Amino acid sequence: GAVVSQHPSWVICKSGTSVKIECRSLDFQATTMFWYRQFPKQSLMLMATSNEGSKATYEQGVEKDKFLINHASLTLSTLTVTSAHPEDSSFYICSARPRDRENQPQHFGDGTRLSIL
Amino acid sequence: RKEVEQDPGPFNVPEGATVAFNCTYSNSASQSFFWYRQDCRKEPKLLMSVYSSGNEDGRFTAQLNRASQYISLLIRDSKLSDSATYLCVVTVFSGGYNKLIFGAGTRLAVHP
């Protein structure tokens, strides 16, 4: 089945560091990928929709200059948390579905647990 | 009001029990409906889609009532391995995309 790989799975770094998270679709092409954030005991919240070859679409309240998204190819999207602070510590998850398969469920990456000290 | 509401639980049940989870959603334009399972510190995994006609997959039965904007999941003959958080998810077409809206999840703990 369709597989989405996310890297790294765990990051611990100092406040002020920028952290890049990669999301790859391994056996399918994805025009669109989605980035979510989940705080403990809360829902997954959609942060932004990543579009291959164009700008990402951010949800209300998500700072686009803070969370930089690049979708350079049909199999790779990256999320960079710039100048991360402790309040950015969270579980970040990406998802994707094969292009032209809008009715299929999304496939999720393994998630990245980010801890900012 | 949250877009997708679930009872957070936890539901603590013995092996073999039948347990039911409920979910309500606020957006009547929601198009697709799913139950996902999420284990601790892991990504969510699709359990099953939910249809108005009701659908069953082994020990799991899901039901959708569009008029009431209500979704349910029934688990029969609970196993220890069923212990997880169950997420109710709907899709909404917004900004040109079908977006997933997640509930906060209902925790299930199955004990021997």
Short mmCIF file of C-alpha atoms in Angstrom, two decimals:
data_model
loop_
_atom_site.label_atom_id
_atom_site.label_comp_id
_atom_site.label_asym_id
_atom_site.label_seq_id
_atom_site.Cartn_x
_atom_site.Cartn_y
_atom_site.Cartn_z
CA GLY A 1 0.00 0.00 0.00
CA ALA A 2 0.89 3.65 -0.16
CA VAL A 3 3.63 4.65 2.24
CA VAL A 4 4.59 8.05 3.58
CA SER A 5 7.95 8.45 5.27
CA GLN A 6 8.72 11.26 7.69
CA HIS A 7 12.13 12.24 8.97
CA PRO A 8 13.40 12.77 11.60
CA SER A 9 11.15 10.96 14.02
CA TRP A 10 12.49 12.76 17.09
CA VAL A 11 14.26 16.08 17.52
CA ILE A 12 15.53 17.71 20.70
CA CYS A 13 17.20 21.08 20.30
CA LYS A 14 17.83 24.42 21.92
CA SER A 15 15.51 27.37 21.74
CA GLY A 16 16.23 29.52 18.69
CA THR A 17 17.21 26.62 16.45
CA SER A 18 15.47 26.06 13.13
CA VAL A 19 14.31 22.51 12.50
CA LYS A 20 13.50 20.95 9.13
CA ILE A 21 11.12 17.99 8.84
CA GLU A 22 10.83 16.00 5.64
CA CYS A 23 7.77 14.17 4.34
CA ARG A 24 8.18 11.76 1.43
CA SER A 25 5.68 9.68 -0.47
CA LEU A 26 7.59 6.52 -1.24
CA ASP A 27 5.54 4.76 -3.88
CA PHE A 28 3.21 7.40 -5.25
CA GLN A 29 3.20 10.99 -6.39
CA ALA A 30 1.39 13.60 -4.35
CA THR A 31 0.49 17.02 -5.69
CA THR A 32 -0.75 17.93 -2.25
CA MET A 33 0.54 17.07 1.19
CA PHE A 34 -0.85 18.15 4.54
CA TRP A 35 0.96 19.16 7.73
CA TYR A 36 -0.64 18.66 11.13
CA ARG A 37 0.35 19.41 14.69
CA GLN A 38 -0.87 17.57 17.76
CA PHE A 39 -0.39 18.76 21.33
CA PRO A 40 -0.79 16.20 24.16
CA LYS A 41 -4.37 14.95 24.59
CA GLN A 42 -5.59 17.19 21.79
CA SER A 43 -6.80 16.77 18.22
CA LEU A 44 -4.56 16.75 15.23
CA MET A 45 -4.85 20.28 13.87
CA LEU A 46 -4.22 21.03 10.24
CA MET A 47 -1.51 23.66 9.92
CA ALA A 48 -1.12 24.00 6.19
CA THR A 49 -1.62 22.40 2.82
CA SER A 50 1.53 21.97 0.80
CA ASN A 51 1.24 22.28 -2.98
CA GLU A 52 3.85 21.04 -5.43
CA GLY A 53 5.27 23.92 -7.39
CA SER A 54 3.31 26.66 -5.63
CA LYS A 55 2.88 28.34 -2.28
CA ALA A 56 1.46 26.51 0.68
CA THR A 57 -1.97 27.37 2.01
CA TYR A 58 -1.94 28.08 5.74
CA GLU A 59 -4.78 27.64 8.18
CA GLN A 60 -5.97 30.57 10.21
CA GLY A 61 -3.65 31.36 13.08
CA VAL A 62 -0.62 29.58 11.64
CA GLU A 63 2.29 31.92 10.91
CA LYS A 64 3.66 31.29 7.46
CA ASP A 65 6.97 32.98 8.30
CA LYS A 66 7.36 30.73 11.31
CA PHE A 67 6.48 27.48 9.57
CA LEU A 68 8.11 27.46 6.15
CA ILE A 69 6.81 24.87 3.73
CA ASN A 70 8.49 23.79 0.53
CA HIS A 71 7.03 21.22 -1.86
CA ALA A 72 9.86 20.90 -4.33
CA SER A 73 8.78 17.67 -6.03
CA LEU A 74 5.84 15.33 -6.32
CA THR A 75 7.29 13.12 -3.60
CA LEU A 76 8.77 15.55 -1.08
CA SER A 77 7.45 18.29 1.17
CA THR A 78 9.45 19.94 3.94
CA LEU A 79 8.33 21.89 6.99
CA THR A 80 10.87 24.16 8.65
CA VAL A 81 10.10 25.46 12.12
CA THR A 82 12.14 28.64 12.23
CA SER A 83 13.67 29.92 15.47
CA ALA A 84 11.82 27.27 17.45
CA HIS A 85 10.76 27.99 21.04
CA PRO A 86 9.47 25.68 23.78
CA GLU A 87 5.86 26.43 22.85
CA ASP A 88 6.57 24.89 19.42
CA SER A 89 7.25 21.54 21.08
CA SER A 90 4.66 19.19 19.64
CA PHE A 91 4.04 16.15 17.45
CA TYR A 92 4.16 17.13 13.78
CA ILE A 93 2.62 14.75 11.24
CA CYS A 94 2.34 14.92 7.49
CA SER A 95 -0.09 13.13 5.22
CA ALA A 96 -0.55 12.65 1.51
CA ARG A 97 -2.76 10.88 -0.94
CA PRO A 98 -1.97 9.77 -4.49
CA ARG A 99 -2.69 12.52 -6.96
CA ASP A 100 -5.97 12.22 -8.80
CA ARG A 101 -7.30 10.09 -5.91
CA GLU A 102 -9.23 12.74 -4.03
CA ASN A 103 -11.69 10.23 -2.64
CA GLN A 104 -9.07 7.98 -1.10
CA PRO A 105 -8.07 8.32 2.55
CA GLN A 106 -4.86 10.12 3.31
CA HIS A 107 -1.74 8.21 4.31
CA PHE A 108 0.15 9.51 7.31
CA GLY A 109 3.84 9.70 8.02
CA ASP A 110 5.19 8.33 11.28
CA GLY A 111 5.29 11.79 12.81
CA THR A 112 8.08 13.91 14.26
CA ARG A 113 8.24 14.59 17.94
CA LEU A 114 9.84 18.00 18.45
CA SER A 115 11.12 19.04 21.86
CA ILE A 116 12.57 22.52 22.27
CA LEU A 117 14.58 23.11 25.44
CA ARG B 1 -18.01 24.68 19.58
CA LYS B 2 -15.54 22.08 18.27
CA GLU B 3 -16.09 20.90 14.73
CA VAL B 4 -15.86 17.26 15.76
CA GLU B 5 -16.74 16.27 19.31
CA GLN B 6 -16.03 13.01 21.06
CA ASP B 7 -16.25 11.73 24.60
CA PRO B 8 -12.60 11.65 25.68
CA GLY B 9 -13.07 8.61 27.91
CA PRO B 10 -11.19 6.66 29.02
CA PHE B 11 -13.35 3.63 28.52
CA ASN B 12 -11.98 0.84 30.69
CA VAL B 13 -13.47 -2.50 29.66
CA PRO B 14 -12.63 -6.18 30.17
CA GLU B 15 -11.61 -8.43 27.32
CA GLY B 16 -14.62 -9.67 25.42
CA ALA B 17 -16.76 -6.64 26.17
CA THR B 18 -18.68 -4.66 23.60
CA VAL B 19 -17.99 -0.94 23.60
CA ALA B 20 -19.54 1.91 21.64
CA PHE B 21 -18.08 5.33 20.80
CA ASN B 22 -20.05 8.33 19.63
CA CYS B 23 -19.09 11.39 17.71
CA THR B 24 -20.92 14.49 16.51
CA TYR B 25 -19.85 16.97 13.86
CA SER B 26 -21.00 20.53 13.33
CA ASN B 27 -20.47 21.13 9.63
CA SER B 28 -23.43 19.80 7.66
CA ALA B 29 -21.33 20.09 4.48
CA SER B 30 -18.95 17.39 5.70
CA GLN B 31 -18.45 14.91 2.92
CA SER B 32 -16.60 11.83 4.11
CA PHE B 33 -16.33 10.18 7.48
CA PHE B 34 -13.74 7.92 9.03
CA TRP B 35 -12.60 6.29 12.21
CA TYR B 36 -8.86 6.30 12.79
CA ARG B 37 -6.93 4.56 15.52
CA GLN B 38 -3.96 6.21 17.19
CA ASP B 39 -1.59 4.39 19.51
CA CYS B 40 0.42 6.34 22.03
CA ARG B 41 3.04 8.55 20.37
CA LYS B 42 2.25 7.15 16.93
CA GLU B 43 0.62 8.43 13.78
CA PRO B 44 -3.11 7.79 13.21
CA LYS B 45 -4.01 4.74 11.15
CA LEU B 46 -7.23 4.38 9.21
CA LEU B 47 -9.58 1.92 10.86
CA MET B 48 -12.55 2.22 8.55
CA SER B 49 -14.62 4.58 6.47
CA VAL B 50 -18.17 5.28 7.60
CA TYR B 51 -21.25 5.21 5.38
CA SER B 52 -24.89 6.06 5.92
CA SER B 53 -25.84 2.48 5.19
CA GLY B 54 -23.57 1.32 7.99
CA ASN B 55 -20.57 -0.86 7.46
CA GLU B 56 -18.90 -3.69 9.26
CA ASP B 57 -15.33 -4.93 9.29
CA GLY B 58 -14.93 -7.98 11.47
CA ARG B 59 -15.57 -6.94 15.06
CA PHE B 60 -15.99 -3.29 14.12
CA THR B 61 -19.23 -1.67 12.98
CA ALA B 62 -19.55 1.98 12.02
CA GLN B 63 -22.67 3.98 11.45
CA LEU B 64 -23.42 7.47 10.13
CA ASN B 65 -26.57 9.49 10.67
CA ARG B 66 -26.35 12.56 8.45
CA ALA B 67 -29.58 14.06 9.73
CA SER B 68 -28.30 14.05 13.31
CA GLN B 69 -24.67 14.65 12.27
CA TYR B 70 -23.73 11.68 14.40
CA ILE B 71 -21.19 8.91 13.87
CA SER B 72 -20.71 5.77 15.91
CA LEU B 73 -18.23 2.94 16.24
CA LEU B 74 -19.05 -0.37 17.88
CA ILE B 75 -16.34 -2.81 18.88
CA ARG B 76 -17.43 -6.34 19.78
CA ASP B 77 -15.42 -8.95 21.65
CA SER B 78 -12.75 -6.43 22.70
CA LYS B 79 -9.14 -7.57 22.61
CA LEU B 80 -6.21 -6.25 24.62
CA SER B 81 -4.74 -5.05 21.33
CA ASP B 82 -7.75 -2.78 20.79
CA SER B 83 -6.42 -0.46 23.52
CA ALA B 84 -5.76 2.85 21.75
CA THR B 85 -7.30 6.23 21.08
CA TYR B 86 -10.06 6.24 18.47
CA LEU B 87 -10.33 9.37 16.36
CA CYS B 88 -13.50 10.44 14.64
CA VAL B 89 -12.62 12.26 11.42
CA VAL B 90 -14.66 14.13 8.83
CA THR B 91 -13.63 15.79 5.61
CA VAL B 92 -14.66 19.26 4.61
CA PHE B 93 -14.01 20.83 1.22
CA SER B 94 -12.30 24.12 1.95
CA GLY B 95 -9.90 26.32 0.05
CA GLY B 96 -9.90 23.93 -2.89
CA TYR B 97 -9.03 20.84 -0.87
CA ASN B 98 -10.71 18.04 1.00
CA LYS B 99 -9.40 18.63 4.51
CA LEU B 100 -9.50 16.20 7.42
CA ILE B 101 -11.00 17.51 10.64
CA PHE B 102 -10.12 15.39 13.65
CA GLY B 103 -11.90 14.87 16.92
CA ALA B 104 -9.74 14.82 20.04
CA GLY B 105 -10.23 11.08 20.34
CA THR B 106 -11.74 8.59 22.75
CA ARG B 107 -9.35 6.49 24.77
CA LEU B 108 -10.04 2.78 25.14
CA ALA B 109 -8.26 0.57 27.65
CA VAL B 110 -9.04 -3.14 27.48
CA HIS B 111 -7.91 -5.13 30.50
CA PRO B 112 -7.62 -8.89 31.10
#
